[in-house]
mmCIF file of C-alpha atoms and ligand atoms in Angstrom:
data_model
loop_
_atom_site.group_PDB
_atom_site.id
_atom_site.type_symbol
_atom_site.label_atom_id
_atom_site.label_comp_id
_atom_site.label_asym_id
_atom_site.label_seq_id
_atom_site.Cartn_x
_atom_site.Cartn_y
_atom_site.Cartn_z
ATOM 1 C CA UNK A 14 -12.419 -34.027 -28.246
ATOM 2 C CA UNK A 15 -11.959 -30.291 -28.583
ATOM 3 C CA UNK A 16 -11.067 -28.446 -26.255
ATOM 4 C CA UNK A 17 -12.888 -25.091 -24.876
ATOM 5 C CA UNK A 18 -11.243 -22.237 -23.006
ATOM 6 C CA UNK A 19 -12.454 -21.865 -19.777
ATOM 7 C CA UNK A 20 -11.440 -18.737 -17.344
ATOM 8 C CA UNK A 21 -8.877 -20.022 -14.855
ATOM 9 C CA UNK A 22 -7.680 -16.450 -13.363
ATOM 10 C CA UNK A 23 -8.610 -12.598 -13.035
ATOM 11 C CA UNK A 24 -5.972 -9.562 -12.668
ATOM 12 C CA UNK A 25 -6.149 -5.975 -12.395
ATOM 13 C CA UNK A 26 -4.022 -2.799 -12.082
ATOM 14 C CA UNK A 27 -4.875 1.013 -11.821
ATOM 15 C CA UNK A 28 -2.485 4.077 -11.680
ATOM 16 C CA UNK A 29 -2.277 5.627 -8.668
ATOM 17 C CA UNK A 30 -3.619 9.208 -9.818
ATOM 18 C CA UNK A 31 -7.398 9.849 -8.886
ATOM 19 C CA UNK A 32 -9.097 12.597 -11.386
ATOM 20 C CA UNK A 33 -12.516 13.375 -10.297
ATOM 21 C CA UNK A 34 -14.735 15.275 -12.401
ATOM 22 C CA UNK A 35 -14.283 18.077 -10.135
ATOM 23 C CA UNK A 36 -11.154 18.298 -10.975
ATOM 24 C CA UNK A 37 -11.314 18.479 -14.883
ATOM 25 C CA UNK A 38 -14.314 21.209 -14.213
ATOM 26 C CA UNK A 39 -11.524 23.473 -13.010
ATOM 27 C CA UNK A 40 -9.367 23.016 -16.649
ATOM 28 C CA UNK A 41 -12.778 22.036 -19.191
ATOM 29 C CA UNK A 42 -15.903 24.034 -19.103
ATOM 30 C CA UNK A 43 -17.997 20.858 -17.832
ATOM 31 C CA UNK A 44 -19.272 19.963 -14.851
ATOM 32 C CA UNK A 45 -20.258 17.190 -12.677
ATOM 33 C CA UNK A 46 -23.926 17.297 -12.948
ATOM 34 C CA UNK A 47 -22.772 16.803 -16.897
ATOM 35 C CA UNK A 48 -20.663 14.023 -16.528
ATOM 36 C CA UNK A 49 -22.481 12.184 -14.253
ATOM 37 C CA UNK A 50 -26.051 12.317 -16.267
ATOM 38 C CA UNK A 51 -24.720 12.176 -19.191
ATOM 39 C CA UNK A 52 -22.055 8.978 -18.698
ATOM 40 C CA UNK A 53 -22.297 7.520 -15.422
ATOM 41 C CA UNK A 54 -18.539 8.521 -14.705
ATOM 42 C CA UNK A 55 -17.544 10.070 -11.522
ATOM 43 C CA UNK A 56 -13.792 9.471 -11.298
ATOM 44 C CA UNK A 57 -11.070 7.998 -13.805
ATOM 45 C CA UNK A 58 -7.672 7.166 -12.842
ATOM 46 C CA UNK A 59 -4.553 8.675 -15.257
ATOM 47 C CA UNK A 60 -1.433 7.388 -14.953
ATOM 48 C CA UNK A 61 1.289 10.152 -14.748
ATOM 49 C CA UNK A 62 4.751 8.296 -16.699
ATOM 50 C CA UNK A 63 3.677 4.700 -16.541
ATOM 51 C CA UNK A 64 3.055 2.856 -20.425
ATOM 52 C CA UNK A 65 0.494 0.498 -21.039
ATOM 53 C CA UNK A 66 2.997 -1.793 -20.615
ATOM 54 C CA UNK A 67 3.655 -1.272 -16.633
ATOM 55 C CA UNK A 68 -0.061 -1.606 -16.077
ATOM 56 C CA UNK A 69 -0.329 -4.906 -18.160
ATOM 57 C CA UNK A 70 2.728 -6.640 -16.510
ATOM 58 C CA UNK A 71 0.782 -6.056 -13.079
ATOM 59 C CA UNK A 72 -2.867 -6.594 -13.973
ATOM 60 C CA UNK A 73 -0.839 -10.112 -15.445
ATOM 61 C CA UNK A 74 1.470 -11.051 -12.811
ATOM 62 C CA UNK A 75 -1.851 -10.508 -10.361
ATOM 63 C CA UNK A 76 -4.267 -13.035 -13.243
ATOM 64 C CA UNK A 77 -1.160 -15.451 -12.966
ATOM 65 C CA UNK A 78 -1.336 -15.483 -8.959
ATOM 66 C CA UNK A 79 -5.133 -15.706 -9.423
ATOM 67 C CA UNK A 80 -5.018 -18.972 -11.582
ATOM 68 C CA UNK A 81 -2.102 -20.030 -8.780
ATOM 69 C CA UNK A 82 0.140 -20.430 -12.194
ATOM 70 C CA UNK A 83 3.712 -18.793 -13.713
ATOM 71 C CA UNK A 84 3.527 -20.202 -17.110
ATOM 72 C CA UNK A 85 1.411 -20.040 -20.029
ATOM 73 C CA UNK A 86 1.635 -20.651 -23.923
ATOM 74 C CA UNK A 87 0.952 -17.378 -25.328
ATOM 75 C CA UNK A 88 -0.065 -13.669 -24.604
ATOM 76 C CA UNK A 89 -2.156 -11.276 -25.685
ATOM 77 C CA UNK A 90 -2.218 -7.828 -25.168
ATOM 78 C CA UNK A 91 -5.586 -5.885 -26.326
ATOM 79 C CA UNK A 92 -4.231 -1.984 -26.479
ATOM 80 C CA UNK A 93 -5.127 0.777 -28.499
ATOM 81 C CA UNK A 94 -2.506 2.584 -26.852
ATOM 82 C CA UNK A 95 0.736 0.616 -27.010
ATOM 83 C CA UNK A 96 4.627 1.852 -25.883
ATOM 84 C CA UNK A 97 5.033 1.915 -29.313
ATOM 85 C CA UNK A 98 3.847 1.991 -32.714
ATOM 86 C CA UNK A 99 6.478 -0.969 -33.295
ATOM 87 C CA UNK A 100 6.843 -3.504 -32.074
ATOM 88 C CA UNK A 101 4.082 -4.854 -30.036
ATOM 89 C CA UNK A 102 3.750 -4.490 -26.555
ATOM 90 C CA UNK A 103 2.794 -8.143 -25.796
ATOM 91 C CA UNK A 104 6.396 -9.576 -26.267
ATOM 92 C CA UNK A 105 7.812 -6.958 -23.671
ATOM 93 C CA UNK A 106 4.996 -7.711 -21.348
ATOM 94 C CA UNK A 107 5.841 -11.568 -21.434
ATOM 95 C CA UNK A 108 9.205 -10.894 -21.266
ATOM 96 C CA UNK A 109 8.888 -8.651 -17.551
ATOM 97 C CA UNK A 110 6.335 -11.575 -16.481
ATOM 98 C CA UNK A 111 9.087 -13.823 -16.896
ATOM 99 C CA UNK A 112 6.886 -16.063 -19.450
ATOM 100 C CA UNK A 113 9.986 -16.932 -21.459
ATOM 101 C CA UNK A 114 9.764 -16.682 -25.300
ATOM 102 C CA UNK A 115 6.121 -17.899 -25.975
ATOM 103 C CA UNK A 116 4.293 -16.079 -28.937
ATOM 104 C CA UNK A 117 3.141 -12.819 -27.817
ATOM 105 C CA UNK A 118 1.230 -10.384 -29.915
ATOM 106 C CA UNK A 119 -1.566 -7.467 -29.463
ATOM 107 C CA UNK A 120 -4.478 -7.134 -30.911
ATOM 108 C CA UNK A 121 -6.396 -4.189 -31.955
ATOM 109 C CA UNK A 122 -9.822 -3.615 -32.049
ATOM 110 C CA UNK A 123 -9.804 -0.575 -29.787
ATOM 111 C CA UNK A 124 -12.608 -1.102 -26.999
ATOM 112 C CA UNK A 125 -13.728 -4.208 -28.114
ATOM 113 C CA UNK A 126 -10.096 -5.560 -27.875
ATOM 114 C CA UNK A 127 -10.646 -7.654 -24.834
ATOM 115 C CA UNK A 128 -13.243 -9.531 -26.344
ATOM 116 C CA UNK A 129 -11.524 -10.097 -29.370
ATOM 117 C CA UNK A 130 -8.578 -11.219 -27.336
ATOM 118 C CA UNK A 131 -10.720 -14.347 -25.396
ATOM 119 C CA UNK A 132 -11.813 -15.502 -28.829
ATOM 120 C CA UNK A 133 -8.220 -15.255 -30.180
ATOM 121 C CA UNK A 134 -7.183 -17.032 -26.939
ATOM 122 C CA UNK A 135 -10.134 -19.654 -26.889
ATOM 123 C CA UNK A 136 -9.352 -20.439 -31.021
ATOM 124 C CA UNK A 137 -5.815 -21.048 -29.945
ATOM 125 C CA UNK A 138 -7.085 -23.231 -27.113
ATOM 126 C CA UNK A 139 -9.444 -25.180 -29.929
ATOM 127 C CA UNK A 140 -6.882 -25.638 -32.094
ATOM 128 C CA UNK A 141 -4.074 -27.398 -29.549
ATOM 129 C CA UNK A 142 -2.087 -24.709 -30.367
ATOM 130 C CA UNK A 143 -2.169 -23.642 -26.611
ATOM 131 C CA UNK A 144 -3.207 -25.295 -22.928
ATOM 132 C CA UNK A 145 -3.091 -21.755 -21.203
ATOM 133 C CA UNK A 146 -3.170 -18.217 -22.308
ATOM 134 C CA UNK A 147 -2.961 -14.733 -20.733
ATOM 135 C CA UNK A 148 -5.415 -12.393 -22.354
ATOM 136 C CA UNK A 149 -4.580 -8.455 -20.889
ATOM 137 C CA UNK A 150 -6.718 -5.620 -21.609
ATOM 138 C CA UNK A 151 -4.157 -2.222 -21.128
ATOM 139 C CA UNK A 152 -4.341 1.224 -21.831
ATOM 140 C CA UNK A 153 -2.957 4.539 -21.486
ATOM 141 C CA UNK A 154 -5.567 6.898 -22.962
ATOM 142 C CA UNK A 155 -4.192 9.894 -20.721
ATOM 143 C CA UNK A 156 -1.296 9.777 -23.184
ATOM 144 C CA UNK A 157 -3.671 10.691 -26.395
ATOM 145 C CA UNK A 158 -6.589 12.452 -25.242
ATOM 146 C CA UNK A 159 -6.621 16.291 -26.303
ATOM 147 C CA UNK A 160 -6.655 18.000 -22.811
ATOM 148 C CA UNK A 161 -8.730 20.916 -23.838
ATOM 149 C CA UNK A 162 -11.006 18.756 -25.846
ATOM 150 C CA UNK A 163 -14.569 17.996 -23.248
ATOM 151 C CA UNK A 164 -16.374 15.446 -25.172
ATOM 152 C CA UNK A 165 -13.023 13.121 -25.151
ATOM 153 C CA UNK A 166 -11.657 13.843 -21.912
ATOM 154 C CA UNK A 167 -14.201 13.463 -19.318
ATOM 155 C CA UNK A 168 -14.787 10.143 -20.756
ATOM 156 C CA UNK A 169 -11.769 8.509 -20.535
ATOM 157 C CA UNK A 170 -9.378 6.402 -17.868
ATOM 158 C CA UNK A 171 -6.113 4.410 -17.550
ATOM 159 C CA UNK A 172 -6.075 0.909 -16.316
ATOM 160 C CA UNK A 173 -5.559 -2.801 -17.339
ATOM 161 C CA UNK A 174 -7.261 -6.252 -16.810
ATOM 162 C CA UNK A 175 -5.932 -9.680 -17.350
ATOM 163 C CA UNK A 176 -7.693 -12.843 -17.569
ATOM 164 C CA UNK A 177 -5.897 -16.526 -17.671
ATOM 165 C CA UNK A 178 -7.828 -19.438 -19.776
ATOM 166 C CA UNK A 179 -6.612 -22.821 -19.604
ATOM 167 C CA UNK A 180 -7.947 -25.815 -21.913
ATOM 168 C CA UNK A 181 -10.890 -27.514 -20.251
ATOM 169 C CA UNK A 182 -13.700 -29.870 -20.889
ATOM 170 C CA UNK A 183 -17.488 -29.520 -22.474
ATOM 171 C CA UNK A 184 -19.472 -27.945 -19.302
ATOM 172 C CA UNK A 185 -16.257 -26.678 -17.300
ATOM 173 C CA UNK A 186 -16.702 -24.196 -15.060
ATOM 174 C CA UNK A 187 -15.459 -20.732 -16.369
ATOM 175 C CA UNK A 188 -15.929 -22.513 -20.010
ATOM 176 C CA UNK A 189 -16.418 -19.376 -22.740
ATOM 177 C CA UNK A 190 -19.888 -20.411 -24.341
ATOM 178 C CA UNK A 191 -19.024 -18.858 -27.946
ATOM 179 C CA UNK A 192 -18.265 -15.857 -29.566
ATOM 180 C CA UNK A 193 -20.365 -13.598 -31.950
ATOM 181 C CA UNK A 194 -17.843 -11.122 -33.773
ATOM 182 C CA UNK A 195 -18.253 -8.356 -35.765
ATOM 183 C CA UNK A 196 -16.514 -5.004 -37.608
ATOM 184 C CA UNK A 197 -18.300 -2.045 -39.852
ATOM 185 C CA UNK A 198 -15.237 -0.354 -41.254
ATOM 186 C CA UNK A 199 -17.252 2.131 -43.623
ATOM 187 C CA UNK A 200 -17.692 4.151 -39.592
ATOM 188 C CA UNK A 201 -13.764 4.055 -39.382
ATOM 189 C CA UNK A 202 -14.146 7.631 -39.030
ATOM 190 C CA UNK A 203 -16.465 8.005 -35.938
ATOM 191 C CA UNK A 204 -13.127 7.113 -33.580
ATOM 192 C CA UNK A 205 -10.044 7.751 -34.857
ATOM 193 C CA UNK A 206 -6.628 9.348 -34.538
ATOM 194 C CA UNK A 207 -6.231 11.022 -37.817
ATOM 195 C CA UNK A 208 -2.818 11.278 -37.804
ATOM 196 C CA UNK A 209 0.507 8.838 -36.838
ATOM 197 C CA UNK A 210 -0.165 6.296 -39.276
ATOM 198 C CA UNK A 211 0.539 5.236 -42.530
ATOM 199 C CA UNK A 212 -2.420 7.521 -44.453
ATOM 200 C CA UNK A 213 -0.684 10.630 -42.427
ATOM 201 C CA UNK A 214 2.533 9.746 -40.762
ATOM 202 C CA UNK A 215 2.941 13.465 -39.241
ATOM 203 C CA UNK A 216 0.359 16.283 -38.236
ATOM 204 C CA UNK A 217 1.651 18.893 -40.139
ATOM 205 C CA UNK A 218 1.961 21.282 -37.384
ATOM 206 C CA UNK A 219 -1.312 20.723 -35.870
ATOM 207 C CA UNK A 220 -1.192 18.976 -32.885
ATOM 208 C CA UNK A 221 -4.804 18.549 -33.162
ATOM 209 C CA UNK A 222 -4.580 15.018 -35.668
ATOM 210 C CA UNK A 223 -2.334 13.291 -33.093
ATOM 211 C CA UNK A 224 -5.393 12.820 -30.658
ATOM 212 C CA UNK A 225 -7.821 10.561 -29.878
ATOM 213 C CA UNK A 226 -11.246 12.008 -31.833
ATOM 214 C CA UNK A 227 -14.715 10.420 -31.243
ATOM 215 C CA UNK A 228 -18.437 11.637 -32.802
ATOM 216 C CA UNK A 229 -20.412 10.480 -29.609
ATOM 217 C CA UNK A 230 -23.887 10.545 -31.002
ATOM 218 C CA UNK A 231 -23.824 8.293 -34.076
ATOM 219 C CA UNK A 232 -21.124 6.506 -31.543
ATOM 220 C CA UNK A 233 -24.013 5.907 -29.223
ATOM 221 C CA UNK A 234 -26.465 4.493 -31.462
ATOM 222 C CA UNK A 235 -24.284 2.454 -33.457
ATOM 223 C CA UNK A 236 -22.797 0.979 -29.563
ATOM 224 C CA UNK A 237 -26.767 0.249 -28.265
ATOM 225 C CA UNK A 238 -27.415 -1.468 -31.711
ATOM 226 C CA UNK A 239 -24.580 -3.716 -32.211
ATOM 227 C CA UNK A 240 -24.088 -4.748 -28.725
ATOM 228 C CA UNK A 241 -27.851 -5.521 -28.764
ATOM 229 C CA UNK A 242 -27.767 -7.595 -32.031
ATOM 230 C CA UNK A 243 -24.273 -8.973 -30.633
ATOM 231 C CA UNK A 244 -25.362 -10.086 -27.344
ATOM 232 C CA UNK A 245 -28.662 -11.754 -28.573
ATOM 233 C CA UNK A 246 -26.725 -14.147 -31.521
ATOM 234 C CA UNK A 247 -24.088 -14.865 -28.019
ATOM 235 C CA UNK A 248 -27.990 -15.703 -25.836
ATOM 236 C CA UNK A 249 -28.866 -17.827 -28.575
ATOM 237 C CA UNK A 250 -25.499 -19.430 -29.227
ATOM 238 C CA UNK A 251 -25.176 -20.394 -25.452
ATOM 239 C CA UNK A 252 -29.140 -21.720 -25.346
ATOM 240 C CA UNK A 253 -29.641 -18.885 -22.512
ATOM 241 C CA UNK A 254 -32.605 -16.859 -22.601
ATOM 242 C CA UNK A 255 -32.465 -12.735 -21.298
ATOM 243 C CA UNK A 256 -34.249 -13.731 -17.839
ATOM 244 C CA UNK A 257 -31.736 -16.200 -17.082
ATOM 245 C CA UNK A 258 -28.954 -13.636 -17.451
ATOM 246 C CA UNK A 259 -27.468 -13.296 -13.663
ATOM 247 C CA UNK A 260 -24.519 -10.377 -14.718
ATOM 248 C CA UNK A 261 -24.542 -8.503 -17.916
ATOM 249 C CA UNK A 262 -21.092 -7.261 -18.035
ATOM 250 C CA UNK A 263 -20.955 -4.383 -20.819
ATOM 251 C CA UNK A 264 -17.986 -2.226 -22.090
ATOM 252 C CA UNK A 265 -17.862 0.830 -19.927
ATOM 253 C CA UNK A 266 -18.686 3.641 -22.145
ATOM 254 C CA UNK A 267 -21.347 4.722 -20.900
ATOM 255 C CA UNK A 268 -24.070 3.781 -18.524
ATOM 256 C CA UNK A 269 -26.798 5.287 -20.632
ATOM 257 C CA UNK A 270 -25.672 2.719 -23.255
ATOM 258 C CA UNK A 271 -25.920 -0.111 -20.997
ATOM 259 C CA UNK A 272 -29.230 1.257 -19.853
ATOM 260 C CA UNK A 273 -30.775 0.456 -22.846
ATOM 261 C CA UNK A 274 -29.040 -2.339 -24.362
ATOM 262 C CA UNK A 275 -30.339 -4.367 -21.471
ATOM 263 C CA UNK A 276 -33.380 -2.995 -21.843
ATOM 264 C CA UNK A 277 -32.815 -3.792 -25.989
ATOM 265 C CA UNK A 278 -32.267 -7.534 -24.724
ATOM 266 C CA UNK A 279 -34.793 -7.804 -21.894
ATOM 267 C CA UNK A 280 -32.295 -8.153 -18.837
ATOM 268 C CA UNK A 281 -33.224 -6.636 -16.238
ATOM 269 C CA UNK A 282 -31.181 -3.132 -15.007
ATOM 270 C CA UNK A 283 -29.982 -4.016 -11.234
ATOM 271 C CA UNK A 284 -28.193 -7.147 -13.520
ATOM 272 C CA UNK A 285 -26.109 -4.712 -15.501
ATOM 273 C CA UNK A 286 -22.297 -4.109 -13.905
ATOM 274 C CA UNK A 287 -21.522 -0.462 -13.705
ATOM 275 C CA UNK A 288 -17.607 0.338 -13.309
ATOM 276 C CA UNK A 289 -17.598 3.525 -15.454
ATOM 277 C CA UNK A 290 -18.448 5.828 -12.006
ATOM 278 C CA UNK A 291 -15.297 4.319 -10.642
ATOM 279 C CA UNK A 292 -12.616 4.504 -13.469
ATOM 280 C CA UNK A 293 -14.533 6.003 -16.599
ATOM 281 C CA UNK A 294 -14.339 4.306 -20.116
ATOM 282 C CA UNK A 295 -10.915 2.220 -19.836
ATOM 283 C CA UNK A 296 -11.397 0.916 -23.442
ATOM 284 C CA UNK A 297 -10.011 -2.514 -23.735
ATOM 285 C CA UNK A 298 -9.521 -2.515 -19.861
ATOM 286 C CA UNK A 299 -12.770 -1.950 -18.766
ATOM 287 C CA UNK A 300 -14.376 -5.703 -19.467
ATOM 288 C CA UNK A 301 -12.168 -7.502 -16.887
ATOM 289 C CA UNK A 302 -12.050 -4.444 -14.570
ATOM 290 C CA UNK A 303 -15.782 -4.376 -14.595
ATOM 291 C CA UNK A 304 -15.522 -8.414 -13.864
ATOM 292 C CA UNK A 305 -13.498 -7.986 -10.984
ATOM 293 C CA UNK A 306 -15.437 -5.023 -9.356
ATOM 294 C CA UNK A 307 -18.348 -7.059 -9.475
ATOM 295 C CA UNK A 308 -16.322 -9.961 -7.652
ATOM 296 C CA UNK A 309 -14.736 -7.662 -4.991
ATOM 297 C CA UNK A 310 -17.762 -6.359 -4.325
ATOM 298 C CA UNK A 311 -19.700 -9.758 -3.971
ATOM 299 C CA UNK A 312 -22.020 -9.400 -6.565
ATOM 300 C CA UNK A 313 -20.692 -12.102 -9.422
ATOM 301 C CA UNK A 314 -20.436 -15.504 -7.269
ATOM 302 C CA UNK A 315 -19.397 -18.745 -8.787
ATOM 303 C CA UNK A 316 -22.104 -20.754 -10.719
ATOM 304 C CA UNK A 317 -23.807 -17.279 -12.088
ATOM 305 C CA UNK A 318 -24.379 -16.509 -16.067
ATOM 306 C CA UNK A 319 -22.473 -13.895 -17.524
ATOM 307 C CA UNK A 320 -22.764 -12.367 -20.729
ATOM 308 C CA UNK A 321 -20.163 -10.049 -21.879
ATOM 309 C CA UNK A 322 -20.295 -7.684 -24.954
ATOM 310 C CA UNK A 323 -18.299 -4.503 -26.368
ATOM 311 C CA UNK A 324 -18.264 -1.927 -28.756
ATOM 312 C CA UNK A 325 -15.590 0.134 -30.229
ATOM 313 C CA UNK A 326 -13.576 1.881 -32.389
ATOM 314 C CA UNK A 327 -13.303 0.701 -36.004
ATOM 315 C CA UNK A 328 -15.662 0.041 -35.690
ATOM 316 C CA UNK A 329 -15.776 -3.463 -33.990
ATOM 317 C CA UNK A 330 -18.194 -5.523 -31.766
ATOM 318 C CA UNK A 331 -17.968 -8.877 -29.680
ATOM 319 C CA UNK A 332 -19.643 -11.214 -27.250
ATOM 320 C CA UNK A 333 -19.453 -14.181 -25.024
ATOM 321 C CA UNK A 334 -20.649 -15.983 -22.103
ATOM 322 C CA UNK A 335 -20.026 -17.777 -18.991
ATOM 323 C CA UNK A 336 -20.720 -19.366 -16.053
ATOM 324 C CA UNK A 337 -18.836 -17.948 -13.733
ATOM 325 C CA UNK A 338 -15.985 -20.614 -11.972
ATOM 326 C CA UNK A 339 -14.789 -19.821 -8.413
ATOM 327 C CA UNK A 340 -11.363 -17.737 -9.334
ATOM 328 C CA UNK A 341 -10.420 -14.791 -7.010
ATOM 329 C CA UNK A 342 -10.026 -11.170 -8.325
ATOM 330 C CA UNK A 343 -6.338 -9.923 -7.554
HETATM 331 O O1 LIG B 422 -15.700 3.362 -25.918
HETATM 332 C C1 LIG B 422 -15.936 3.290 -27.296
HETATM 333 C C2 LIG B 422 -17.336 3.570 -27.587
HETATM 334 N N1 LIG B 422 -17.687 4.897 -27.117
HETATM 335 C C3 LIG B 422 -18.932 5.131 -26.762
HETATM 336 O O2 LIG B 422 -19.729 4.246 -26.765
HETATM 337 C C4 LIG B 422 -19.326 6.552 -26.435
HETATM 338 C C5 LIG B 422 -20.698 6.854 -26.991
HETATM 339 N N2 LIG B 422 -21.127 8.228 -26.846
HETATM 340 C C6 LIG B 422 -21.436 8.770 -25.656
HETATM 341 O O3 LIG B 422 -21.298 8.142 -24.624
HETATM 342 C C7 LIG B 422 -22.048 10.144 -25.641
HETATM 343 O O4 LIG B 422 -22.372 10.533 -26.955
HETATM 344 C C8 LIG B 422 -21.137 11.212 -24.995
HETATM 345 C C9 LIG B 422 -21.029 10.988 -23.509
HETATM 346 C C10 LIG B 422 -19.757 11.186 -25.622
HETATM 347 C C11 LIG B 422 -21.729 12.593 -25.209
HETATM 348 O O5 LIG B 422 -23.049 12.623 -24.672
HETATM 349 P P1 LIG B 422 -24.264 13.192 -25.545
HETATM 350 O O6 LIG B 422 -25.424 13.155 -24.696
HETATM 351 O O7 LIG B 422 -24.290 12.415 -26.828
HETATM 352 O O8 LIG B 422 -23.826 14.671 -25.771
HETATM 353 P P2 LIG B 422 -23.580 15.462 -27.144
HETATM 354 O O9 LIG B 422 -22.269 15.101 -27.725
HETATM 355 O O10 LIG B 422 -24.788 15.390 -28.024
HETATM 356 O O11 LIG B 422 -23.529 16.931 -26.580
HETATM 357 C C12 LIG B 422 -24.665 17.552 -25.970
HETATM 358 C C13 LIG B 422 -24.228 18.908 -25.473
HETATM 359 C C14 LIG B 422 -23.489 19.707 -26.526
HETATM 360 O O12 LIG B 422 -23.820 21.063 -26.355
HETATM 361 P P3 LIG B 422 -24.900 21.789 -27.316
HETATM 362 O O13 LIG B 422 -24.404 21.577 -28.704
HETATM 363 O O14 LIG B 422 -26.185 21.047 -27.051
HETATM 364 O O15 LIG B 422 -24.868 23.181 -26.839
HETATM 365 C C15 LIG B 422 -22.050 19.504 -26.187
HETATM 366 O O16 LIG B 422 -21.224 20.558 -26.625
HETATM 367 O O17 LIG B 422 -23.308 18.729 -24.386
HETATM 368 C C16 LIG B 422 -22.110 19.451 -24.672
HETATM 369 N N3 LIG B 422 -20.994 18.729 -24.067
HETATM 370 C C17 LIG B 422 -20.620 18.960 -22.803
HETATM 371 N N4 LIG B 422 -21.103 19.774 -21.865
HETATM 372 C C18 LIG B 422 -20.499 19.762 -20.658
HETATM 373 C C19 LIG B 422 -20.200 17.780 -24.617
HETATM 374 N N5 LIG B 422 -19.300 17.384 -23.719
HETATM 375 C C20 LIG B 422 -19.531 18.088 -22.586
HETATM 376 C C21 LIG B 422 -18.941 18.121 -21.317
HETATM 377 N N6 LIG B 422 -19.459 18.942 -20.388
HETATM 378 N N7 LIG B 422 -17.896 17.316 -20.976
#
């Protein structure tokens, strides 16, 4: 029988550094009435001289204490902001957790990362090729937003988010219902860092190239679209209809997007998790730190339906589903 991957443990980790919108309005001309219609974000947290790295290894070590386990197969790290261009930041991160030498590797599919990283995870999980896996969602976008640039840096936060999935059984609790996948790399260009890479290894005396760069309107649309599409092929893949949708968990970009895609999918809007007013658009982060909010807070309960979907740079797209089991949020 094949196995399916089924969520055995949830971790998170912020910086310590608050940065309200007030705050940027003294630096950027914006202003909170802006940020807040426009986004949904009231607050982000940036870390001041902590990597990606520091906030995986604790958003991990908490998912490990969460699924009361100090060992798994493999990790993944979802960044788009590793320590370092080379090598990946997933074999350091296992290394600090004290995980030994099992594969580690990151993926990259910028804000849809964590998403990609549960199917990567679950496929391992299908395949025997792993009993448990610890899939982190870390970033650092303080470190490669343009500070003078307003339509990038209201927008985005530091954080990470960890989930552990274990092998389990047809119909387990916390059992990942499918995945629906997707990329559209003729809109490479919408979010990008020109420059740092192989096309343009240097930026030529403009600092400008070595930032983070995103067109938010064709952004927008392309996000409502493709998590709408996205999240209906997941409904239909896990026989739910959009009524019997108890959580839609969305990537935090913006609330405005969420707004409609429920709307798009016919869930209702007091079932859509908002996180973005607490710690912005975390990126590949802000999936599991949505997921835990909504368990802190008492909203997401064991035994309710949760559909997940993102949208991101690349661009990229993913989905998936559960019921939710009865882990704690650490
Ligand atoms: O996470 C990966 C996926 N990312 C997303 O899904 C993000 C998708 N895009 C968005 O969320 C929105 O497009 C933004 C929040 C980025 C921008 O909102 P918008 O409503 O699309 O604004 P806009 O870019 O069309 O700009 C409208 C106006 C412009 O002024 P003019 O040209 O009308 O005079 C901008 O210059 O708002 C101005 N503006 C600002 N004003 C105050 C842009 N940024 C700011 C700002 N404060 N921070």
């Amino acid at each position: 029988m094949t196995a399916i991957a089924a969520l055995a443990g949830l971790g998170t980790a912020l910086p310590s550094r608050r940065v309200t919108n007030e705050e940027l309005s003294r630096t950027l001309d914006t202003d909170d009435q802006w940020i807040r219609s426009r986004t949904g974000i009231a607050q982000r947290f940036w870390s001041a001289g902590v990597a990606t790295s520091d906030l995986a290894v604790e958003a991990g070590r908490n998912a490990l204490r969460s699924a009361g386990s100090d060992a798994v197969d493999m990790v993944i790290v979802a960044t788009t902001t590793p320590d370092h261009a080379c090598p990946a930041t997933a074999p350091d991160v296992a290394s600090r957790l004290g995980l030994g030498t099992v594969p580690a590797f990151d993926v990259a599919a910028v804000c849809s990362g964590f998403v990609y990283g549960l199917a990567c995870a679950a496929a391992h999980i299908a395949a025997d090729l792993a009993a448990r896996v610890l899939v982190i969602g870390a970033e650092t976008y303080s470190t490669i937003l343009d500070p003078g640039d307003r339509s990038t840096s209201v927008i985005f936060g530091d954080g990470a988010g960890a989930a552990v999935l274990r092998a389990a059984g047809p119909g387990a609790p916390g059992g990942f219902l499918g995945f629906d996948l997707g990329s559209d790399g003729s809109l490479k260009d919408l979010i990008i860092i020109p420059d740092g890479g192989s096309r343009q290894r240097t930026s030529k005396g403009d600092p400008a190239g070595s930032y983070f760069t995103m067109q938010g309107k064709p952004v927008f649309r392309h996000a409502v679209d493709r998590m709408t599409e996205s999240a209906e092929a997941l409904l239909e893949k896990a026989g739910w209809t959009a009524g019997t949708v108890d959580w839609f968990v969305g990537h935090q970009a913006n609330a405005r997007i969420l707004r409609a895609v429920a709307d798009g999918l016919g869930v209702k809007s007091d079932r859509v998790i908002i996180d973005m007013d607490r710690v912005g658009n975390t990126s590949a982060a802000s999936i599991p730190l949505a997921l835990a909010r909504a368990v802190t807070d008492g909203n997401l309960v064991p035994g309710d339906r949760v559909l997940l979907s993102a949208f991101g740079g690349g661009v990229t797209w993913g989905s998936s589903a559960l019921v939710w089991p009865d882990v704690p949020a650490l």
